[in-house]
Amino acid sequence: MSKKNSEEFAKKIRLKTIEMVYKAKASHVGGALSMVDILAALYSGILKYNPRKPKWNERDRFLLSKGHACTSLYATLALSGFFDVAELDNYAKDGSIFLSHASHKIQGVELSTGSLGHALPVGCGLALAAKRKNEKHRIFILLSDGELDEGSNWEAILFAPKHNLDNLTIIIDYNKIQSLGNVKDVLDLEPLSGKLKAFNWQTIEIDGHNHEQIFNALSTLPKQKGIPTAIIAHTIKGKGVDFMESKLLWHYKSPNDEDFRNAIKQIE
Ligand SMILES: Cc1ncc(C[n+]2csc(CCOP(=O)(O)OP(=O)(O)O)c2C)c(N)n1
Ligand SMILES: [Mg+2]
C-alpha cells in the first residue's frame, strides 16, 4: 500500500477508535490515538500477514505491549480483514471477548497484554526461537514510553543484542505522557536513544505521525545485521483531536456526547 493509502487507513482507524471508546465509556483514548499512524503503516505494507490464516507460521509477529490502548489495534485488525468491523460494537461489553485490554482471543492479537512490561520479554523469546529454527518471520513490539519504567523491559533490552536478534524491532510510542504526569517529571527517559545505543541497539528517531518516515524506518530493517533495532517514534498523545492532544486528562477521560461529536467532525 502507498503512503497515501496508509494515511487514509489511519483516518478510518481513528474514527472507529473514538467511536468504540465513546460507546463503551472507556479510557485510554489518548494512547490509542498516538499509535494509530504506526499501526496503519505496519498493517498496510510492512507486516507479512494473512487475515484469513491468522496463525500462518510465516507471518510476522506484532505484539502490542501497551495493551490498555487496544481499541486502535482492534480497529486496525477489523479494517484489515481479520474479523467483521461490526464486531467492534462488542468492545468492553459484559461477556465479550473484546476486553478493554488486548486479548489473544481476538483473531490477529498475538498476546494478551495490559500488565505493562511483558511483550518485549516474550518477543525476545519468539525472536530467539525463530533464529534457532531458521524461520524468517520478524517480531515487532510496540511499547509505550511510561512503560519503560518497568524493569522487565531493560532485562529484555540487555538480552536481545547478546543473542543477535536482528529479527526483532521495537517501536517506542514516545508521546511524553504517562497515566499521571509527564514522562520527564515522573521518571525521565532521556537520553533515550543514547541509553539504547549503550545497550548495543541500533536506534532511529522519527516523527511517529509522518507516514513517509514511518515507512522508511520500517522498510529498511534490520539497520545492521546481527543487531536489534529500536525506533523511537516521537508522537502526540491524543493525535488527531485538538482538544485531546498532549492533554493528560485524556489518558483516562471518556468522551461525552459533545466531545464525541467534535472529535468525529475534526477527523472527518
Ligand atoms: C504493570 C502495570 N502497572 C500499572 C499499570 C496501569 N497503567 C495503565 S496505563 C499506564 C501508563 C500509561 O502511560 P504510557 O505507558 O506512557 O502509555 P500511553 O501514553 O501510550 O497511553 C499505567 C501505569 C499497568 N497497566 N500495568
Ligand atoms: Mg505515554
Coordinates of C-alpha atoms and ligand atoms in Angstrom, one line a residue:
M1 CA 0.0 0.0 0.0
S2 CA 1.2 3.6 -0.6
K3 CA 1.8 6.3 1.9
K4 CA -1.5 8.0 0.8
N5 CA -3.5 4.8 1.4
S6 CA -1.9 4.4 4.8
E7 CA -2.9 8.0 5.8
E8 CA -6.5 7.2 4.7
F9 CA -6.3 4.0 6.7
A10 CA -5.2 5.9 9.8
K11 CA -8.2 8.2 9.5
K12 CA -10.6 5.2 9.4
I13 CA -8.8 3.7 12.4
R14 CA -9.1 7.0 14.4
L15 CA -12.8 7.3 13.6
K16 CA -13.5 3.7 14.8
T17 CA -11.3 4.1 17.9
I18 CA -13.1 7.2 19.1
E19 CA -16.5 5.5 18.4
M20 CA -15.5 2.4 20.4
V21 CA -14.2 4.4 23.4
Y22 CA -17.3 6.7 23.4
K23 CA -19.8 3.9 23.2
A24 CA -18.1 1.8 25.9
K25 CA -17.5 4.9 28.1
A26 CA -13.9 3.6 28.2
S27 CA -10.5 5.1 28.9
H28 CA -7.1 5.3 27.2
V29 CA -8.2 7.2 24.0
G30 CA -5.1 9.4 24.1
G31 CA -2.6 6.5 23.9
A32 CA -4.8 4.7 21.4
L33 CA -4.7 7.7 19.1
S34 CA -0.9 8.3 19.5
M35 CA 0.0 5.0 17.9
V36 CA -2.6 5.0 15.0
D37 CA -0.2 6.1 12.3
I38 CA 2.3 3.5 13.3
L39 CA -0.4 0.8 13.2
A40 CA -1.7 2.0 9.8
A41 CA 1.8 1.7 8.3
L42 CA 2.5 -1.7 9.8
Y43 CA -0.7 -3.2 8.5
S44 CA -0.6 -1.5 5.1
G45 CA 2.6 -2.9 3.7
I46 CA 5.1 -3.7 6.3
L47 CA 3.9 -6.8 8.2
K48 CA 3.6 -10.1 6.4
Y49 CA 0.1 -11.5 7.4
N50 CA -2.9 -13.2 6.0
P51 CA -6.2 -12.3 7.8
R52 CA -7.8 -15.5 6.6
K53 CA -5.0 -17.5 8.2
P54 CA -4.1 -15.6 11.4
K55 CA -1.9 -18.4 12.7
W56 CA 0.1 -18.8 9.4
N57 CA 3.5 -19.8 10.6
E58 CA 5.4 -17.4 8.2
R59 CA 3.5 -14.3 9.4
D60 CA 5.4 -11.5 11.1
R61 CA 4.5 -11.3 14.8
F62 CA 3.2 -7.9 16.0
L63 CA 2.8 -7.6 19.8
L64 CA 1.2 -4.6 21.3
S65 CA 2.8 -4.2 24.7
K66 CA 0.7 -1.1 25.7
G67 CA -2.4 -3.3 25.9
H68 CA -4.5 -0.6 27.5
A69 CA -4.6 1.2 24.2
C70 CA -6.1 -1.9 22.4
T71 CA -9.0 0.0 20.8
S72 CA -7.0 1.2 17.9
L73 CA -5.4 -2.3 17.4
Y74 CA -8.8 -3.9 17.4
A75 CA -10.0 -1.4 14.8
T76 CA -6.9 -1.9 12.7
L77 CA -7.4 -5.7 12.7
A78 CA -11.0 -5.4 11.8
L79 CA -10.3 -3.0 9.0
S80 CA -7.5 -5.3 7.8
G81 CA -10.0 -8.2 7.4
F82 CA -9.3 -10.3 10.5
F83 CA -12.9 -10.1 11.5
D84 CA -16.1 -8.2 10.8
V85 CA -16.0 -4.5 11.7
A86 CA -19.5 -4.8 13.2
E87 CA -17.9 -7.0 16.0
L88 CA -16.2 -3.9 17.3
D89 CA -19.6 -2.9 18.8
N90 CA -18.9 -5.6 21.4
Y91 CA -15.9 -3.7 22.7
A92 CA -15.9 -3.8 26.6
K93 CA -19.3 -5.3 26.8
D94 CA -20.0 -7.9 29.5
G95 CA -19.2 -11.4 28.3
S96 CA -17.5 -10.2 25.1
I97 CA -14.0 -11.4 24.1
F98 CA -13.3 -7.7 23.2
L99 CA -11.8 -7.0 26.6
S100 CA -10.7 -3.4 27.3
H101 CA -7.1 -4.6 27.4
A102 CA -5.7 -6.6 24.4
S103 CA -6.9 -10.2 24.4
H104 CA -5.4 -13.0 22.4
K105 CA -8.9 -14.5 22.0
I106 CA -9.3 -12.0 19.1
Q107 CA -8.1 -13.0 15.7
G108 CA -4.8 -11.3 15.0
V109 CA -3.9 -10.4 18.6
E110 CA -0.7 -12.4 19.3
L111 CA -0.5 -11.9 23.0
S112 CA -2.9 -10.7 25.8
T113 CA -1.3 -7.6 27.3
G114 CA -2.3 -4.8 29.7
S115 CA 0.0 -5.6 32.5
L116 CA 2.8 -3.4 31.2
G117 CA 6.3 -4.7 30.6
H118 CA 5.6 -8.1 29.2
A119 CA 5.5 -8.1 25.4
L120 CA 9.2 -7.4 24.9
P121 CA 10.5 -10.3 27.0
V122 CA 8.0 -12.6 25.2
G123 CA 9.1 -11.1 21.9
C124 CA 12.8 -11.9 22.7
G125 CA 11.7 -15.5 23.1
L126 CA 9.9 -15.5 19.9
A127 CA 12.8 -13.9 18.0
L128 CA 15.3 -16.3 19.5
A129 CA 13.1 -19.3 18.7
A130 CA 12.8 -18.1 15.1
K131 CA 16.5 -17.8 14.8
R132 CA 17.2 -21.2 16.2
K133 CA 14.6 -22.8 13.8
N134 CA 15.9 -20.7 10.9
E135 CA 12.5 -19.2 10.3
K136 CA 12.4 -15.9 8.5
H137 CA 9.5 -14.1 10.1
R138 CA 10.1 -11.0 12.1
I139 CA 9.0 -9.7 15.5
F140 CA 7.7 -6.2 16.1
I141 CA 6.9 -4.9 19.6
L142 CA 5.1 -1.6 20.2
L143 CA 5.9 -0.1 23.6
S144 CA 4.7 3.0 25.4
D145 CA 7.1 5.5 27.0
G146 CA 5.8 5.3 30.5
E147 CA 6.0 1.5 30.2
L148 CA 9.8 1.8 30.1
D149 CA 9.7 2.3 33.8
E150 CA 9.2 -1.4 34.1
G151 CA 12.5 -3.2 34.7
S152 CA 11.5 -6.3 32.7
N153 CA 11.9 -4.2 29.5
W154 CA 15.5 -3.4 30.4
E155 CA 16.3 -7.0 31.0
A156 CA 15.0 -7.8 27.6
I157 CA 16.9 -4.8 26.1
L158 CA 20.1 -6.4 27.5
F159 CA 19.2 -9.8 26.2
A160 CA 18.3 -9.1 22.6
P161 CA 21.7 -7.8 21.3
K162 CA 23.6 -10.6 23.2
H163 CA 21.6 -13.1 21.1
N164 CA 22.0 -11.1 17.9
L165 CA 18.2 -10.7 17.5
D166 CA 18.2 -8.6 14.3
N167 CA 14.7 -10.1 13.6
L168 CA 13.4 -8.1 16.5
T169 CA 12.3 -4.4 16.2
I170 CA 10.8 -2.3 19.0
I171 CA 8.8 0.8 18.3
I172 CA 8.5 3.2 21.2
D173 CA 5.4 5.4 21.2
Y174 CA 7.2 8.4 22.8
N175 CA 4.1 10.6 23.4
K176 CA 5.8 12.1 26.5
I177 CA 2.8 11.5 28.8
Q178 CA 2.0 8.5 31.1
S179 CA -1.0 8.0 33.3
L180 CA -0.5 10.6 36.0
G181 CA 2.0 13.0 34.5
N182 CA 4.7 13.9 32.0
V183 CA 7.3 11.2 31.5
K184 CA 10.1 13.7 32.1
D185 CA 8.7 14.5 35.5
V186 CA 7.7 11.0 36.6
L187 CA 10.9 9.2 35.6
D188 CA 12.8 10.9 32.8
L189 CA 13.9 8.5 30.0
E190 CA 16.5 10.9 28.4
P191 CA 18.8 10.4 26.8
L192 CA 16.7 7.5 25.5
S193 CA 18.5 7.0 22.2
G194 CA 21.8 7.1 24.0
K195 CA 20.7 4.5 26.5
L196 CA 19.6 2.1 23.8
K197 CA 22.8 2.6 21.9
A198 CA 24.8 1.9 25.1
F199 CA 22.8 -1.4 25.3
N200 CA 24.0 -2.2 21.8
W201 CA 20.8 -1.5 19.9
Q202 CA 20.6 0.3 16.5
T203 CA 18.3 3.3 17.0
I204 CA 16.3 5.5 14.7
E205 CA 14.3 8.6 15.7
I206 CA 11.2 9.5 13.6
D207 CA 8.1 11.6 13.7
G208 CA 5.6 8.9 14.6
H209 CA 2.8 10.7 12.6
N210 CA 4.8 11.1 9.4
H211 CA 3.9 8.1 7.2
E212 CA 6.9 8.6 5.0
Q213 CA 9.3 8.5 7.9
I214 CA 7.4 5.5 9.5
F215 CA 7.6 3.6 6.2
N216 CA 11.3 4.5 5.6
A217 CA 12.2 3.3 9.1
L218 CA 10.2 0.1 8.9
S219 CA 11.1 -1.0 5.4
T220 CA 14.9 -0.9 5.9
L221 CA 15.3 -3.4 8.7
P222 CA 17.5 -4.6 10.3
K223 CA 19.6 -1.4 10.3
Q224 CA 22.6 -3.6 10.8
K225 CA 23.0 -7.4 10.6
G226 CA 23.0 -9.1 13.9
I227 CA 21.7 -6.1 15.9
P228 CA 18.1 -5.4 17.0
T229 CA 16.6 -2.1 16.1
A230 CA 14.7 0.4 18.2
I231 CA 12.6 3.0 16.5
I232 CA 11.9 6.0 18.8
A233 CA 8.7 7.4 17.4
H234 CA 8.0 11.0 18.6
T235 CA 4.2 11.2 18.9
I236 CA 1.4 13.3 20.4
K237 CA -0.9 11.7 22.9
G238 CA -4.5 12.2 21.5
K239 CA -3.2 12.9 18.0
G240 CA -5.9 14.0 15.6
V241 CA -8.3 15.7 18.0
D242 CA -7.1 19.1 19.0
F243 CA -8.7 19.2 22.5
M244 CA -7.2 15.8 23.3
E245 CA -3.7 16.5 22.0
S246 CA -0.9 16.4 24.7
K247 CA -3.5 16.6 27.4
L248 CA -3.0 14.3 30.4
L249 CA -6.8 14.3 31.0
W250 CA -7.4 12.1 28.0
H251 CA -5.4 9.2 29.4
Y252 CA -8.4 8.3 31.5
K253 CA -11.3 10.5 30.4
S254 CA -14.0 9.2 28.2
P255 CA -15.6 11.5 25.5
N256 CA -19.1 12.7 26.4
D257 CA -21.7 13.3 23.7
E258 CA -20.3 16.7 22.7
D259 CA -16.7 15.6 22.8
F260 CA -17.6 12.7 20.6
R261 CA -19.4 14.9 18.0
N262 CA -16.5 17.4 17.9
A263 CA -13.8 14.7 17.7
I264 CA -15.5 12.9 14.8
K265 CA -16.1 16.2 13.0
Q266 CA -12.4 17.1 13.2
I267 CA -11.2 13.8 11.9
E268 CA -13.7 13.6 9.1
Ligands
LIG1 C1 2.3 -3.4 35.4 C2 1.3 -2.3 35.3 N1 1.4 -1.3 36.1 C3 0.5 -0.2 36.0 C4 -0.5 -0.2 35.1 C5 -1.5 0.9 35.0 N2 -1.3 1.7 33.8 C6 -2.1 1.7 32.8 S1 -1.6 2.6 31.5 C7 -0.3 3.2 32.4 C8 0.8 4.1 31.8 C9 0.3 4.9 30.7 O1 1.3 5.6 30.1 P1 2.2 5.1 28.9 O2 2.8 3.8 29.4 O3 3.1 6.1 28.5 O4 1.1 4.8 27.8 P2 0.4 5.7 26.7 O5 0.9 7.1 27.0 O6 0.9 5.2 25.4 O7 -1.0 5.6 26.9 C10 -0.2 2.6 33.6 C11 0.8 2.8 34.7 C12 -0.5 -1.3 34.1 N3 -1.3 -1.4 33.1 N4 0.4 -2.3 34.3
MG2 MG 2.9 7.6 27.1

